[in-house]
XYZ file of C-alpha atoms in Angstrom:
629
model
C 61.593 -7.988 -78.066
C 60.575 -11.568 -76.622
C 61.413 -12.729 -79.844
C 65.191 -11.113 -80.338
C 65.878 -12.209 -76.485
C 64.871 -15.506 -77.462
C 67.712 -15.291 -80.626
C 70.694 -14.307 -78.162
C 69.387 -16.678 -75.828
C 69.742 -19.371 -78.620
C 73.179 -17.998 -80.190
C 74.785 -18.010 -76.620
C 73.708 -21.649 -76.154
C 74.910 -22.638 -79.606
C 78.103 -21.023 -78.741
C 78.349 -23.259 -75.647
C 77.231 -26.854 -77.240
C 77.413 -28.469 -80.287
C 74.878 -26.651 -82.524
C 73.225 -30.412 -84.154
C 70.418 -30.063 -87.044
C 67.209 -32.027 -88.394
C 69.210 -35.225 -89.545
C 66.574 -35.634 -92.028
C 66.079 -33.760 -94.895
C 64.179 -34.199 -98.375
C 66.327 -34.776 -101.618
C 62.798 -34.642 -103.493
C 60.169 -32.993 -102.923
C 56.487 -32.570 -104.173
C 55.008 -29.751 -106.637
C 55.096 -27.545 -104.019
C 59.246 -25.653 -103.142
C 57.487 -23.051 -100.901
C 55.696 -25.118 -98.417
C 55.309 -22.754 -95.864
C 54.082 -25.699 -93.703
C 57.579 -27.346 -93.628
C 59.846 -24.513 -93.505
C 58.219 -22.774 -90.750
C 58.100 -25.903 -88.526
C 61.658 -26.674 -89.299
C 63.052 -26.767 -85.809
C 66.603 -26.834 -84.299
C 68.251 -28.261 -81.922
C 70.915 -28.231 -78.416
C 72.182 -31.500 -77.913
C 75.067 -32.488 -74.751
C 78.032 -33.348 -76.271
C 77.972 -37.075 -74.396
C 74.517 -38.563 -74.570
C 74.507 -41.317 -72.109
C 72.577 -43.728 -73.976
C 71.322 -44.762 -77.295
C 67.862 -44.143 -76.008
C 68.848 -40.675 -75.402
C 70.919 -40.337 -78.686
C 67.726 -41.626 -80.433
C 65.447 -38.886 -78.783
C 67.927 -35.949 -79.508
C 67.879 -37.145 -83.303
C 64.461 -35.460 -82.907
C 63.670 -31.705 -83.391
C 63.918 -30.074 -79.639
C 63.268 -26.574 -79.751
C 60.032 -25.278 -82.479
C 59.562 -21.459 -82.768
C 55.594 -21.718 -81.679
C 54.530 -24.771 -79.654
C 52.000 -26.548 -82.735
C 48.736 -27.704 -82.435
C 47.109 -31.250 -82.968
C 45.838 -29.097 -86.421
C 49.330 -27.715 -87.317
C 50.291 -31.656 -86.380
C 48.293 -33.044 -88.732
C 48.345 -31.006 -91.000
C 52.342 -31.455 -91.316
C 51.716 -35.232 -91.835
C 49.522 -34.710 -94.786
C 51.899 -32.697 -96.415
C 54.979 -34.620 -96.264
C 52.771 -37.575 -97.329
C 52.708 -35.556 -100.939
C 56.266 -35.576 -100.997
C 57.643 -38.034 -103.821
C 60.487 -39.853 -102.136
C 62.614 -38.813 -98.775
C 66.216 -39.652 -98.089
C 67.986 -39.352 -94.661
C 70.811 -38.619 -94.395
C 73.222 -37.528 -91.211
C 75.090 -34.070 -91.060
C 78.451 -34.262 -89.622
C 78.437 -32.729 -86.358
C 81.491 -30.231 -88.124
C 78.680 -28.646 -90.661
C 76.238 -27.892 -87.645
C 77.734 -24.307 -87.768
C 76.224 -23.326 -91.101
C 77.450 -19.741 -91.230
C 81.015 -21.182 -91.291
C 80.599 -22.948 -94.525
C 77.358 -21.089 -95.903
C 76.469 -18.019 -96.787
C 73.472 -15.828 -98.428
C 74.020 -13.939 -101.576
C 71.832 -12.814 -104.670
C 72.232 -14.128 -108.138
C 70.691 -12.772 -110.896
C 68.469 -11.107 -108.537
C 67.408 -14.351 -106.303
C 68.466 -14.922 -103.038
C 71.100 -18.320 -103.177
C 72.564 -20.105 -100.622
C 76.381 -20.283 -101.718
C 79.001 -23.306 -100.299
C 82.041 -21.012 -98.943
C 84.321 -23.925 -100.327
C 83.574 -23.986 -104.134
C 81.309 -20.408 -104.221
C 78.259 -22.455 -106.282
C 74.873 -23.160 -105.480
C 71.952 -25.902 -105.986
C 72.597 -28.488 -108.082
C 75.714 -27.108 -109.110
C 77.447 -28.473 -105.889
C 76.625 -32.300 -107.102
C 79.902 -31.870 -109.137
C 81.882 -33.460 -106.492
C 84.804 -31.718 -105.747
C 85.610 -33.813 -102.186
C 86.137 -37.133 -103.614
C 84.583 -39.351 -101.886
C 82.509 -37.231 -99.960
C 79.700 -35.974 -102.427
C 76.940 -36.736 -99.452
C 77.812 -33.135 -98.335
C 77.127 -31.155 -101.937
C 73.653 -33.482 -101.870
C 73.097 -31.802 -98.766
C 73.429 -28.736 -100.106
C 71.504 -29.132 -103.264
C 68.329 -30.503 -101.280
C 68.746 -27.769 -98.849
C 69.093 -24.980 -101.980
C 65.760 -26.259 -103.166
C 63.884 -25.383 -100.536
C 63.392 -21.276 -100.748
C 62.962 -20.960 -97.025
C 65.250 -23.802 -95.992
C 66.612 -24.363 -92.595
C 70.336 -23.272 -93.603
C 68.404 -20.032 -95.106
C 66.948 -19.276 -91.919
C 69.775 -20.323 -89.908
C 72.188 -17.965 -91.596
C 70.120 -15.362 -91.267
C 68.881 -15.967 -87.187
C 72.760 -15.908 -86.788
C 73.450 -12.746 -88.612
C 70.999 -11.021 -86.940
C 71.487 -12.284 -83.732
C 75.114 -11.348 -83.794
C 73.985 -7.973 -85.134
C 71.293 -7.359 -82.212
C 74.498 -8.893 -79.389
C 76.817 -6.051 -80.467
C 78.833 -9.015 -82.091
C 80.944 -9.107 -85.213
C 79.048 -9.752 -88.499
C 79.742 -13.544 -89.953
C 82.733 -13.120 -92.453
C 81.846 -13.519 -96.270
C 84.156 -15.820 -97.897
C 86.827 -14.592 -100.849
C 84.871 -14.924 -104.163
C 87.422 -16.797 -106.276
C 86.723 -16.579 -110.183
C 87.411 -19.600 -112.330
C 90.868 -19.689 -114.556
C 91.526 -21.145 -117.612
C 95.885 -21.443 -116.370
C 96.203 -23.922 -113.719
C 99.381 -21.812 -112.988
C 97.044 -18.674 -112.517
C 94.993 -20.182 -110.405
C 97.992 -21.207 -108.435
C 98.995 -17.949 -107.802
C 95.749 -16.921 -106.632
C 95.701 -20.040 -104.785
C 99.049 -19.216 -102.979
C 97.658 -15.228 -102.023
C 94.552 -16.542 -100.319
C 96.459 -19.142 -98.260
C 99.066 -16.694 -97.508
C 96.660 -13.548 -96.532
C 93.319 -15.568 -96.224
C 91.164 -12.263 -94.173
C 92.784 -8.972 -96.753
C 89.703 -9.776 -98.993
C 90.295 -6.149 -100.823
C 94.075 -7.341 -101.908
C 93.240 -10.582 -102.703
C 90.364 -9.234 -105.230
C 93.226 -7.139 -106.717
C 95.738 -10.077 -106.910
C 92.894 -11.649 -108.713
C 92.002 -9.471 -111.453
C 95.151 -8.655 -112.409
C 95.911 -12.358 -112.314
C 93.581 -13.193 -114.784
C 94.533 -10.208 -117.279
C 97.462 -12.128 -117.294
C 97.104 -15.514 -118.340
C 97.362 -15.153 -122.044
C 101.124 -13.878 -120.954
C 102.009 -16.404 -118.529
C 100.817 -18.842 -121.274
C 103.049 -17.322 -123.818
C 105.892 -16.733 -121.098
C 106.055 -19.500 -118.363
C 109.246 -17.607 -116.993
C 107.058 -14.613 -115.834
C 104.995 -16.917 -112.870
C 108.483 -16.551 -110.718
C 108.582 -12.263 -111.344
C 104.845 -12.309 -110.683
C 105.019 -14.333 -107.346
C 107.643 -11.683 -106.089
C 105.553 -8.916 -107.673
C 102.180 -9.625 -105.517
C 104.753 -9.658 -102.238
C 105.159 -6.452 -101.144
C 108.833 -5.009 -100.653
C 107.988 -3.346 -97.304
C 104.847 -2.767 -94.559
C 105.031 -0.855 -91.853
C 102.520 -0.549 -89.380
C 102.360 1.797 -85.902
C 100.487 3.197 -83.243
C 99.187 6.883 -83.777
C 98.954 8.595 -79.806
C 97.174 11.739 -79.699
C 95.502 14.288 -76.883
C 92.210 15.685 -78.059
C 91.046 19.065 -76.651
C 89.331 17.946 -73.879
C 92.780 16.137 -72.927
C 91.620 12.916 -73.510
C 94.095 9.984 -75.181
C 93.492 8.211 -78.117
C 95.423 6.042 -80.391
C 94.530 4.936 -83.913
C 96.959 2.453 -86.074
C 98.847 3.778 -88.718
C 100.158 1.937 -92.206
C 102.399 2.392 -94.873
C 102.787 -0.253 -98.136
C 105.927 0.382 -100.226
C 105.073 -2.355 -102.952
C 107.425 -1.941 -105.647
C 110.667 0.291 -106.166
C 111.924 -1.488 -109.214
C 111.160 1.559 -111.815
C 111.756 4.585 -109.048
C 111.281 5.820 -105.797
C 107.471 5.399 -104.134
C 104.892 7.498 -104.724
C 101.605 7.186 -103.428
C 98.097 8.302 -101.428
C 97.833 8.586 -97.658
C 94.020 8.061 -96.626
C 92.599 8.943 -93.211
C 89.337 6.654 -92.479
C 87.525 4.658 -90.427
C 87.639 1.574 -93.332
C 91.723 1.665 -93.316
C 93.413 -1.997 -92.552
C 95.879 -3.880 -93.561
C 94.194 -4.981 -96.735
C 92.978 -1.939 -98.086
C 96.515 -0.484 -97.775
C 98.235 -3.465 -99.437
C 95.298 -3.318 -102.085
C 95.796 0.364 -102.694
C 99.558 0.361 -102.863
C 99.485 -3.143 -105.285
C 97.297 -0.851 -107.438
C 99.570 2.464 -106.995
C 102.382 0.530 -108.338
C 100.570 -0.700 -111.493
C 98.653 2.716 -112.086
C 102.459 3.936 -111.731
C 103.938 1.793 -114.350
C 101.391 2.477 -116.724
C 102.041 5.848 -116.615
C 105.107 7.488 -118.939
C 107.097 8.012 -115.874
C 109.491 5.914 -113.288
C 107.789 5.506 -110.230
C 107.521 2.918 -107.865
C 104.170 2.366 -105.755
C 103.045 2.957 -102.103
C 99.976 3.562 -100.016
C 98.890 4.123 -96.411
C 97.138 5.782 -94.043
C 95.038 5.400 -90.998
C 92.055 4.510 -89.787
C 91.829 8.143 -88.083
C 88.269 9.728 -88.506
C 88.946 13.221 -89.492
C 85.418 14.249 -89.374
C 83.704 16.175 -86.427
C 87.510 17.144 -85.480
C 89.267 20.240 -84.362
C 91.707 21.929 -86.584
C 93.744 21.731 -83.556
C 92.446 17.721 -83.122
C 93.837 17.290 -86.564
C 97.356 19.146 -86.103
C 97.941 17.027 -83.302
C 97.333 14.076 -85.276
C 99.055 14.664 -87.943
C 102.419 15.143 -86.252
C 102.139 12.364 -84.126
C 101.753 10.475 -87.453
C 104.641 11.876 -89.081
C 106.828 11.227 -85.980
C 106.465 7.652 -87.122
C 106.633 8.147 -90.743
C 109.152 10.312 -91.583
C 111.888 8.207 -91.218
C 110.698 6.148 -94.194
C 110.227 9.317 -97.023
C 112.018 11.156 -98.903
C 112.640 12.187 -102.300
C 114.744 9.102 -103.319
C 112.486 6.859 -101.491
C 108.833 7.590 -100.784
C 107.160 10.479 -101.879
C 103.306 10.709 -100.350
C 100.111 12.200 -101.594
C 96.842 13.220 -100.814
C 94.079 10.709 -101.030
C 90.340 10.183 -99.095
C 90.514 12.052 -95.920
C 93.712 14.300 -96.641
C 93.333 17.427 -98.614
C 95.496 20.610 -98.486
C 94.891 20.990 -94.362
C 96.195 17.612 -93.447
C 98.839 17.422 -95.914
C 100.035 21.004 -94.589
C 100.362 19.617 -90.889
C 102.285 16.318 -92.031
C 104.709 18.656 -94.351
C 105.466 21.016 -91.530
C 106.173 18.248 -88.922
C 108.162 16.041 -91.390
C 110.273 19.391 -92.231
C 111.035 19.939 -88.513
C 112.450 16.269 -88.053
C 114.383 15.712 -90.886
C 116.030 19.084 -90.628
C 115.790 20.035 -94.358
C 113.193 21.697 -96.726
C 112.185 19.442 -99.152
C 109.131 19.876 -101.436
C 108.422 16.075 -102.508
C 105.189 16.264 -100.743
C 102.214 16.294 -103.402
C 99.706 19.341 -101.975
C 98.225 22.569 -104.061
C 100.178 25.005 -101.846
C 102.778 26.280 -104.457
C 104.429 28.430 -102.381
C 106.165 25.508 -99.995
C 104.955 22.033 -102.482
C 103.572 21.260 -105.541
C 101.994 22.127 -108.636
C 99.039 24.914 -108.928
C 96.549 22.677 -109.743
C 97.183 19.128 -108.289
C 94.232 18.917 -106.600
C 92.021 19.302 -110.050
C 94.760 16.354 -111.753
C 92.895 13.126 -111.164
C 89.210 14.779 -111.598
C 90.346 16.376 -114.666
C 92.034 13.434 -116.521
C 89.424 10.875 -115.803
C 87.326 13.496 -118.290
C 90.220 13.739 -120.584
C 90.371 9.560 -121.254
C 86.545 9.505 -120.807
C 86.582 11.577 -124.192
C 89.649 9.469 -125.427
C 87.427 6.186 -125.113
C 84.270 7.414 -126.478
C 86.586 9.021 -129.819
C 87.190 5.332 -130.042
C 83.344 4.203 -129.997
C 82.684 7.485 -132.353
C 81.113 9.825 -129.823
C 81.275 12.534 -128.176
C 80.752 13.426 -124.731
C 78.558 16.616 -125.140
C 75.027 15.721 -124.338
C 75.858 12.976 -122.458
C 73.921 12.384 -119.367
C 76.725 11.407 -116.504
C 76.485 10.261 -113.194
C 79.086 10.612 -110.515
C 79.212 8.836 -106.733
C 81.173 10.909 -104.216
C 81.439 14.614 -103.387
C 84.995 14.848 -102.777
C 87.893 16.469 -104.558
C 87.859 14.211 -107.429
C 83.888 14.186 -107.938
C 83.631 17.567 -107.849
C 86.062 18.384 -110.425
C 85.020 15.664 -112.905
C 81.664 17.324 -112.516
C 83.345 20.487 -113.139
C 84.902 19.377 -116.313
C 81.985 17.922 -117.186
C 80.565 20.613 -117.116
C 83.223 22.432 -119.594
C 82.579 20.041 -122.616
C 78.841 20.247 -122.524
C 78.316 17.052 -120.654
C 75.010 16.872 -118.393
C 76.331 15.684 -114.843
C 73.162 14.799 -113.031
C 74.223 13.336 -109.566
C 76.594 13.286 -106.826
C 76.575 11.072 -103.584
C 77.599 10.879 -100.111
C 77.531 8.619 -97.051
C 73.891 8.942 -96.428
C 72.442 9.249 -100.170
C 72.589 10.703 -103.455
C 71.810 14.224 -104.300
C 69.852 14.349 -107.959
C 69.061 17.242 -110.112
C 67.277 16.338 -113.669
C 68.411 19.479 -115.269
C 72.322 19.129 -114.657
C 74.745 20.706 -112.681
C 76.113 24.130 -114.114
C 79.124 26.321 -112.465
C 76.485 28.770 -110.161
C 75.304 24.821 -109.009
C 78.586 23.862 -108.128
C 79.767 26.403 -106.743
C 76.733 26.013 -103.843
C 77.874 22.742 -103.910
C 80.943 23.073 -102.607
C 80.831 25.913 -100.396
C 78.250 23.285 -98.308
C 81.099 20.367 -98.590
C 83.696 23.191 -97.159
C 81.060 23.863 -94.530
C 80.890 20.377 -93.720
C 76.909 20.783 -94.231
C 74.260 17.901 -95.837
C 74.006 17.829 -99.849
C 69.997 18.023 -98.754
C 70.707 21.777 -98.047
C 70.880 22.194 -101.714
C 66.882 22.026 -102.017
C 66.328 24.867 -100.617
C 67.867 26.791 -103.292
C 66.853 24.197 -105.852
C 63.648 22.561 -104.971
C 63.192 20.981 -108.146
C 66.064 18.373 -107.481
C 65.698 15.688 -104.854
C 67.768 13.615 -102.331
C 67.278 10.232 -102.221
C 68.550 8.914 -98.502
C 70.465 5.666 -98.307
C 70.783 4.715 -101.871
C 73.041 5.130 -104.885
C 72.490 6.623 -107.939
C 72.843 3.789 -110.243
C 69.479 3.985 -110.778
C 69.032 7.239 -113.021
C 68.710 7.278 -116.641
C 72.041 8.371 -118.024
C 74.879 7.449 -120.404
C 77.976 7.250 -118.325
C 79.392 6.571 -114.783
C 82.282 7.795 -112.977
C 82.139 5.940 -109.764
C 84.659 8.400 -107.437
C 83.690 6.845 -103.671
C 85.539 3.859 -102.492
C 86.661 0.485 -103.438
C 83.490 -1.995 -104.240
C 80.454 0.586 -104.160
C 79.177 -1.195 -107.074
C 77.901 -4.839 -105.994
C 75.510 -7.211 -108.025
C 72.583 -5.016 -107.650
C 74.096 -2.021 -108.268
C 75.368 -3.382 -111.658
C 72.085 -4.978 -113.143
C 70.743 -1.482 -111.941
C 73.421 0.444 -114.260
C 73.037 -2.061 -116.466
C 69.136 -1.096 -117.009
C 69.851 2.570 -117.089
C 70.931 2.383 -120.234
C 74.674 3.615 -119.298
C 77.566 2.201 -121.618
C 80.481 3.971 -120.621
C 81.789 3.600 -116.699
C 85.249 5.196 -115.897
C 86.419 4.191 -112.813
C 87.547 7.451 -110.368
C 88.177 5.704 -107.637
C 90.368 2.334 -107.218
C 88.319 -0.982 -107.942
C 85.311 0.435 -107.099
C 83.107 -3.218 -108.748
C 82.911 -6.055 -106.965
C 83.946 -9.305 -108.964
C 80.115 -10.258 -109.380
C 79.226 -6.563 -110.382
C 81.907 -7.113 -113.253
C 81.032 -10.148 -114.404
C 77.223 -8.568 -114.937
C 78.645 -5.695 -116.708
C 80.897 -7.459 -118.735
C 78.253 -9.904 -120.104
C 76.149 -6.443 -121.191
C 78.464 -5.243 -122.599
C 79.512 -2.272 -120.548
C 83.195 -0.766 -121.781
C 84.939 -0.438 -118.625
C 87.800 2.426 -118.339
C 90.046 1.162 -115.251
C 91.562 3.363 -112.341
C 94.963 2.394 -113.295
C 94.268 4.361 -116.660
C 91.766 6.857 -116.208
C 93.218 8.036 -112.717
C 96.887 8.445 -114.223
C 96.133 12.013 -114.237
C 97.701 11.828 -110.375
C 100.484 10.421 -110.901
C 101.341 12.496 -113.588
C 100.803 15.906 -111.706
C 103.379 14.086 -109.142
C 105.726 14.017 -112.100
C 105.461 17.797 -113.628
C 105.849 18.849 -109.624
C 109.568 17.463 -109.995
C 110.467 18.791 -112.982
C 108.829 22.355 -111.392
C 111.310 22.019 -108.258
C 114.501 20.911 -109.851
C 113.826 22.949 -113.336
C 112.042 25.802 -111.911
C 109.892 26.223 -114.184
C 105.992 27.130 -113.691
C 103.267 26.374 -116.242
C 100.305 28.579 -116.827
C 96.813 26.004 -116.495
C 96.663 25.882 -120.048
C 100.114 23.893 -120.074
C 99.671 21.659 -117.200
C 95.841 20.736 -119.331
C 98.464 20.341 -122.609
C 100.846 18.180 -120.989
C 98.173 16.112 -118.475
C 96.100 15.116 -121.844
C 99.096 13.835 -123.483
C 99.803 11.966 -120.631
C 96.256 10.379 -120.614
C 96.649 9.844 -124.460
C 99.880 7.917 -123.730
C 98.171 5.913 -121.077
C 95.219 5.363 -123.063
C 96.988 3.931 -126.270
C 99.424 1.672 -124.362
C 96.644 -0.070 -123.257
C 94.552 -0.753 -126.197
C 98.210 -1.981 -127.708
C 98.407 -4.351 -125.032
C 95.569 -5.550 -124.986
C 95.699 -6.034 -128.637
C 98.533 -7.977 -128.759
C 97.458 -9.888 -126.504
C 93.923 -11.711 -128.053
C 91.704 -8.619 -126.328
C 89.529 -6.914 -128.831
C 88.432 -3.336 -129.123
C 84.958 -4.398 -128.615
C 85.754 -6.212 -125.549
C 84.629 -4.552 -122.432
C 87.248 -5.506 -120.413
C 89.672 -4.702 -122.958
C 91.444 -1.540 -121.141
C 91.750 -3.702 -117.777
C 93.071 -6.389 -119.288
C 95.676 -4.204 -121.767
C 96.180 -2.026 -118.880
C 97.256 -4.161 -116.559
C 99.443 -6.459 -119.246
C 101.718 -3.422 -120.197
C 102.146 -2.434 -116.514
C 103.390 -6.121 -115.417
C 105.290 -6.024 -118.311
C 106.374 -2.937 -117.124
C 107.780 -3.771 -114.028
C 108.425 -7.842 -115.400
C 111.397 -6.327 -117.561
C 113.065 -3.901 -114.466
C 112.282 -6.455 -111.849
C 114.331 -9.146 -114.437
C 117.518 -6.713 -114.934
C 117.883 -6.414 -111.538
C 118.064 -10.045 -110.328
C 116.274 -11.638 -107.932
C 115.466 -8.657 -105.509
């Protein structure tokens, strides 16, 4: 407790003063890089801003604060240790570098904890490339610090993060991971997005992935650069407050979002997500992904996304209805069959969509079934909920066929336990695959024997009753529930991440490679971090991107419109047949665009690049025809 209070006190003092770190560092050290007598004696000083004399300045250059007071033996041991070092170079640290967490951060690289520069995103000796012109000493500082596994920088960064959490302060914001691009033009597009929206990490990440795919296209057709610059800026961003009253009579306020990203191909279509993590960055990233997903499909649709940071978990029916009605009070004026068609997403199911549609009908003064939902008697296809999950499995069969493999008997890991994940499990069972996991925010459920229809029915009952997946073990004790973990460490052949964005990080990617997995089908939007994608690419794991693999939701939206206007009602068999045809067209378009631009079939990112290229070219043609709008 005392150490914790000391850390918090030190943090508060650091915020009121200039935090200055020891002036001397070792650029070369002796045989023992892990010299704990050195790292444990590392000291941090807090200096007044205006020392009154040179003598005082010299005194303050020495270390002023030690975690534990050293005794004589420790001092002697420290002197012996210092004597063994090869060479010492004294460098003065600039005052603006003192708050280390602003220009450096700790991350894992290939299983090893590293200290990265927040400017060039490199570590260790790589910093001696001197990207700062004549200011190379800063790079040498980072290089020297990296050579100490438990360096002052490492310890200080962890200490500040720990003290911030204990003091309920916000975590230090991690810098944007920027991949190196071959084309200066492509790099300038990414840099312009970072400059304009430096805090929108998810949006920048999604743009960067697309721009990387478009490099060969931009080299062949430089005129597309200006279209790309317009494309990555949304047409319309709507942010509004959502006040609502709970059952106790207490007033709450949430923030609502709707980003209508691009309507060049047709009216916008995109989901509504109710989740505490919703921000403008997440909304823009989802809308951008939806725009490309719709452009890749055979249908003429624009892209949008929206939602709120409202958490539907634990809310009563009455509270959900009041929130949905308040949300629609503001949003309804931007919706319509020829403008924007909302759909279900995370946290928005049949119940929420019903409340939203009811309020929209009341405010708009007419009944039109442009809302996508499973209630066929008022709007939507009877297989709306199943479409995305089924489409993922249909797409995986197409990819496996290209690899001369079949899905039968393949062990499959599925993350998430929402409507997409459960319908993936259902269709995997139909085709003879062996789904062995599902997951939630607390951990994952593993059944080595695989799920069947009876087990899946039990899981659905558990989810409907909002119980823990651990209750599954009461009837199937051979299964196990692993808390605070993800399912990527198990042994399997195919992965279906269906939870949320960036759910697979570096360590998860390493686990996925070690598991024996050869194919990853993205059910969620952008489930892999850029670092994870790099690892999967090196391991030659084939990736089916969500833009293509989850196009089933786009297809069903178009089917619904056809039903509405032509009064056709397809059977489940007809619906699945049309859905499979849509997934086949999407797969073939992606592969052709990849091959035409130099990405061969055996390239693990061929489908990613091909999907991005086809979608962009489709949008670029429409935007070019319509002029500078």
